[in-house]
Each structure stands twice: as structure tokens, then as C-alpha cells.
């Protein structure tokens, strides 16, 4: 592994005036889209200024044109908010080490798997619906809620299509997807690889680890998480908890500890309760 890209947390003014790579990121918890992007740019040795995203920050949203995070801004190019275009930018800025496998077939397979993880209705999306379901359920004195603060949960529920009747399908999607990913890693292990692709580390390893980190979050010395948010990430339906394959947890540990620890454990603590 070469030198990791250096990052510096800056305010909006400084980021807006700068050139090079600027990343608007969720930092207080292991949001899959933000952690994956951050790990990828760092591994490629690309330096970045980081602006911390706070939901509802109108000034940041006016700058990026996106309602959420991550967003990657490079020089005067249009902001990139989608995971696929962020991966493509990273690949273009630093082709080596390549994190997109070579060849049409492997490339299409990796982007297809990333879509399962990160696309609308995919694993990360489904996980978010489950967190919102827990965050917004009626009070039950016997069972304290393990969710996001109510105002944040309501904002995310409206933005990401939460409705109680979508929960069974979300749970099902998670259970199926987790089993599928576990199978892929087991096949890799049988072929002597610790990565999803036998050719080596890819963007999929980063994003899979980051999705697993919102199902079973790593300890703070590996991925610091704001205390107010950790219970929401740790709370998992029994059915989904039972579906997380041990091989996926081992992969999460390997990727965070080897490639992302320095990047995410060093995040300065957030001043507010926002992620
Ligand atoms: N733009 C991303 C998705 C990013 C995303 O879903 N971000 C969420 C992560 S929880 C976010 O920023 N949530 C806070 C908010 O919407 O205010 C993509 O589809 O590639």
C-alpha cells in the first residue's frame, strides 16, 4: 500500500475557494456512500479537503446541488454525487492502484454488485429503512427505541421513501443480499483471496465493508461513531442479525483495519448531534 491521501477538514468558504478534490462527507457515522468514497480516494493517495455534511445545511447544498452526501468536487468540474461517478472520478484521477477490475465482464459485474449494495432499494437503502422504522415506531416503555433522533428520522423518511409497508421487502432484500455476498466471499476464500475479486482489492471491497459497518459497526478505535448514533447502527432485527455471514464480518474487519482505520478513526469529533 502506498502513501494514503492526506485529508484536512475545512469550512465551506475554504473549500469553495480551493481547487483539487473537495469531498462533502458524512463523518460522524459509517455512512456506506461516504465511507466507501473516502476510503477509495485515500487508498489512491489523492489528497482532499473535507467539508462535513450536516442534513439540511442549505449553503452546502446550494454549493453541491445535492441534498445529501457524499459529493465529490474536482476543480471546476460539475459536482458528482452518485457512487458510480465518484468511483469513475477516483479511477481517472489516480489510475493506480486500480480499484475497478480490468475487462468488460469483471467491470460490469463489480458495478452490478455495487448497485445491489448502494442503489435505490439495495442493501444500504434497505438498512436505512429498517433504522427509520425503529426510529419512528410508537413509544414502548418496555423497549426503548434504538433509532435516530426523531427530527432527523422524519427528514430521512421523507427523502428516502420510508413507509411501514416497505419494511418486509427491505428485510427480505437484506437477508438475500447478505447471503449472496457471503457466498461470494466464501468462493473467494476457497480460491485463496481475501477480496471479492481474485484479481485483488476493488471498490466493492470498500463499499461492502462500509455497508457491513452499518449492520454491525466496528469499534470506535477502528471507525469512530458519534455516541448518539451508535445504538441505531447496532440495533438489528433478529432475522437480519442472523443473516450477517461471519465471513462478511471478517472482511469488514480486514478492510477497515488495513485500509480505512487511519482514515476514519482519526475523524475529529463532531460538535453537534448531526451525522
Ligand atoms: N448520492 C448517493 C446516495 C447518498 C446517500 O444516500 N446519502 C445519505 C446517507 S444516509 C445521506 O446523505 N443522508 C443524509 C441526508 O439525506 O440528509 C448515491 O446514490 O450515490
XYZ file of C-alpha atoms and ligand atoms in Angstrom:
295
model
C 0.000 0.000 0.000
C 1.389 3.416 -0.975
C 1.010 6.663 0.918
C -2.628 7.364 1.859
C -4.132 10.581 0.520
C -3.993 13.394 3.069
C -7.221 14.993 4.224
C -7.986 18.227 6.030
C -11.333 19.290 7.463
C -12.243 22.768 6.275
C -15.237 25.058 6.319
C -17.372 25.748 3.292
C -15.648 29.033 2.398
C -12.212 27.463 2.215
C -13.487 24.508 0.204
C -15.327 26.742 -2.236
C -12.229 28.832 -2.882
C -9.951 25.813 -3.354
C -9.234 23.635 -6.372
C -8.366 19.955 -6.491
C -10.575 17.447 -4.738
C -13.130 18.590 -2.213
C -15.372 15.984 -0.552
C -18.606 16.706 1.262
C -18.976 13.751 3.597
C -20.979 12.318 6.439
C -18.279 11.690 9.010
C -19.949 11.043 12.376
C -21.088 7.570 11.418
C -20.141 4.908 8.902
C -22.500 6.002 6.121
C -21.744 3.497 3.324
C -21.610 6.009 0.452
C -19.346 8.409 2.360
C -17.017 5.876 3.983
C -16.574 3.970 0.738
C -15.703 7.092 -1.240
C -13.348 8.312 1.442
C -11.501 5.022 1.629
C -11.114 4.846 -2.141
C -9.664 8.350 -2.579
C -7.344 7.816 0.385
C -6.042 4.492 -0.893
C -5.265 6.070 -4.240
C -3.179 8.714 -2.498
C -5.465 11.556 -3.599
C -5.400 14.482 -1.171
C -8.760 16.039 -0.347
C -10.324 18.829 1.622
C -13.315 17.558 3.575
C -16.452 19.510 4.372
C -18.614 17.837 6.963
C -22.195 17.399 5.779
C -24.999 18.232 8.150
C -28.507 17.324 6.979
C -30.399 20.425 5.943
C -27.283 22.643 5.526
C -28.684 24.938 2.831
C -25.356 26.619 1.989
C -23.541 23.346 1.388
C -26.481 22.004 -0.607
C -26.513 25.150 -2.745
C -22.808 24.642 -3.492
C -23.061 20.950 -4.380
C -26.546 20.942 -5.882
C -27.237 17.713 -3.957
C -29.492 17.252 -0.912
C -27.187 14.719 0.699
C -23.642 13.349 0.920
C -21.171 12.354 -0.357
C -20.411 14.817 -3.107
C -17.031 14.993 -4.860
C -15.981 18.290 -6.430
C -12.888 18.415 -8.588
C -11.541 21.729 -9.888
C -14.327 23.351 -11.904
C -15.963 20.112 -12.986
C -19.634 19.546 -12.166
C -20.181 18.083 -8.678
C -20.507 14.297 -8.559
C -22.975 12.853 -6.074
C -23.595 9.321 -7.376
C -21.435 6.431 -6.191
C -20.701 5.216 -9.733
C -19.467 8.594 -10.948
C -17.440 9.046 -7.765
C -15.698 5.722 -8.377
C -15.056 6.744 -12.001
C -13.544 10.075 -10.901
C -11.222 8.366 -8.423
C -10.139 5.928 -11.111
C -9.422 8.753 -13.543
C -7.504 10.925 -11.051
C -5.301 8.025 -9.954
C -5.496 5.031 -12.278
C -3.114 3.118 -9.998
C -3.813 1.257 -7.857
C -6.841 0.347 -9.978
C -9.969 -0.307 -7.928
C -12.120 -1.226 -10.916
C -11.228 -4.677 -12.234
C -9.939 -4.925 -15.785
C -12.120 -6.292 -18.559
C -15.720 -5.622 -19.508
C -17.125 -8.649 -17.759
C -15.433 -8.105 -14.401
C -16.166 -4.382 -14.554
C -19.847 -4.932 -15.286
C -20.030 -7.491 -12.512
C -18.464 -5.151 -9.986
C -20.722 -2.229 -10.848
C -23.734 -4.574 -10.746
C -22.758 -5.733 -7.268
C -22.197 -2.134 -6.175
C -25.707 -1.393 -7.376
C -27.027 -4.176 -5.158
C -25.220 -2.551 -2.235
C -25.755 1.149 -2.919
C -28.543 1.630 -5.451
C -32.098 2.638 -4.661
C -33.737 -0.305 -2.923
C -30.343 -2.014 -2.377
C -28.781 -3.230 0.866
C -27.704 0.141 2.283
C -31.024 1.670 1.310
C -32.928 -1.218 2.921
C -30.846 -0.942 6.069
C -31.695 2.744 6.285
C -35.415 1.909 6.035
C -35.056 -0.518 8.954
C -33.308 2.139 11.051
C -36.079 4.610 10.222
C -38.711 2.019 11.116
C -37.150 1.607 14.549
C -36.656 5.383 14.920
C -40.301 6.167 14.184
C -42.136 3.332 15.929
C -44.563 4.149 18.745
C -43.246 4.533 22.288
C -42.987 1.316 24.263
C -41.727 1.759 27.833
C -40.643 -1.884 27.890
C -38.470 -1.457 24.797
C -36.643 1.872 24.464
C -36.160 2.955 20.857
C -32.687 2.482 19.315
C -33.012 4.915 16.469
C -32.031 8.275 15.066
C -33.363 11.431 16.743
C -36.990 11.918 15.672
C -36.468 15.123 13.670
C -33.638 13.590 11.638
C -35.617 10.368 11.161
C -38.596 12.299 9.801
C -36.394 14.186 7.338
C -34.736 10.982 6.102
C -38.077 9.139 5.983
C -39.484 11.702 3.584
C -36.314 11.800 1.489
C -35.727 8.069 1.157
C -39.254 6.742 0.838
C -39.925 5.229 4.243
C -43.328 3.641 4.722
C -44.088 0.849 7.211
C -45.392 -1.430 4.481
C -41.986 -1.346 2.720
C -40.245 -2.966 5.670
C -40.873 -6.663 4.948
C -39.434 -6.286 1.427
C -36.449 -4.329 2.767
C -35.751 -7.051 5.317
C -36.024 -9.707 2.635
C -33.672 -7.819 0.330
C -31.106 -7.601 3.110
C -31.329 -11.256 4.037
C -30.956 -12.361 0.412
C -28.177 -9.905 -0.375
C -26.162 -10.759 2.720
C -26.317 -14.440 1.954
C -25.246 -13.764 -1.636
C -22.263 -11.634 -0.554
C -21.268 -14.266 1.999
C -21.296 -16.873 -0.764
C -19.064 -14.724 -2.967
C -16.539 -14.249 -0.173
C -16.584 -17.944 0.653
C -15.835 -18.714 -3.019
C -13.012 -16.168 -2.958
C -11.567 -17.673 0.199
C -11.668 -21.115 -1.405
C -9.692 -19.625 -4.310
C -7.161 -18.130 -1.876
C -8.324 -14.487 -1.974
C -9.439 -12.170 0.842
C -11.159 -9.870 -1.666
C -14.339 -10.210 -3.693
C -12.331 -10.412 -6.899
C -9.424 -12.826 -7.164
C -7.514 -10.091 -9.036
C -7.254 -8.131 -5.755
C -8.701 -5.139 -3.949
C -11.564 -3.304 -5.705
C -14.056 -0.546 -4.917
C -16.500 -3.316 -3.998
C -14.345 -4.283 -1.002
C -14.577 -0.742 0.379
C -18.306 -0.365 -0.108
C -19.138 -3.882 1.134
C -17.149 -3.207 4.305
C -18.930 0.125 4.752
C -22.371 -1.459 4.289
C -21.473 -4.190 6.784
C -20.408 -1.411 9.166
C -23.993 -0.129 9.337
C -25.232 -3.621 10.188
C -22.542 -4.433 12.733
C -20.488 -1.283 13.397
C -16.761 -1.615 14.111
C -15.362 -0.432 17.464
C -14.531 3.259 17.838
C -10.784 2.757 17.563
C -11.366 1.441 14.042
C -14.284 3.614 12.943
C -15.247 6.383 15.305
C -19.031 6.801 15.541
C -20.835 9.610 17.370
C -22.215 8.025 20.574
C -25.753 9.267 19.847
C -25.799 7.235 16.612
C -24.118 4.003 17.645
C -27.235 2.366 19.192
C -29.178 2.913 15.943
C -26.442 1.192 13.933
C -26.080 -1.616 16.456
C -29.789 -2.389 16.658
C -30.710 -5.119 14.188
C -33.834 -7.243 13.697
C -33.135 -10.797 14.838
C -33.817 -12.087 11.327
C -31.300 -9.760 9.713
C -28.736 -10.209 12.502
C -28.827 -13.957 11.914
C -28.285 -13.381 8.196
C -24.968 -11.491 8.507
C -22.400 -14.092 7.427
C -19.289 -14.321 9.660
C -17.144 -14.170 6.521
C -18.596 -10.708 5.757
C -17.720 -9.500 9.267
C -14.188 -10.821 8.889
C -13.948 -8.999 5.559
C -15.234 -5.775 7.184
C -12.542 -6.073 9.857
C -9.850 -6.741 7.296
C -10.791 -3.797 5.066
C -11.377 -1.223 7.826
C -8.302 -2.237 9.774
C -5.998 -2.435 6.783
C -7.197 0.436 4.606
C -9.695 2.622 6.451
C -8.705 2.787 10.095
C -6.302 5.692 9.711
C -8.868 7.455 7.594
C -11.999 7.038 9.682
C -10.740 6.624 13.254
C -8.953 9.984 13.029
C -12.118 11.948 12.245
C -12.332 14.839 14.692
C -15.360 14.574 16.987
C -18.433 16.448 15.777
C -19.586 19.444 17.734
C -23.294 18.883 17.173
C -25.548 15.846 17.201
C -25.886 15.816 13.418
C -24.198 12.989 11.473
N -25.936 10.151 -3.675
C -25.673 8.798 -3.212
C -26.566 8.415 -2.062
C -26.130 9.196 -0.873
C -26.988 8.989 0.353
O -27.973 8.231 0.347
N -26.597 9.698 1.424
C -27.299 9.618 2.656
C -26.570 8.671 3.568
S -27.541 8.154 4.967
C -27.354 10.992 3.302
O -26.608 11.875 2.963
N -28.238 11.145 4.286
C -28.415 12.380 4.999
C -29.415 13.260 4.315
O -30.053 12.835 3.343
O -29.593 14.383 4.815
C -25.782 7.843 -4.374
O -26.899 7.400 -4.675
O -24.764 7.531 -4.919
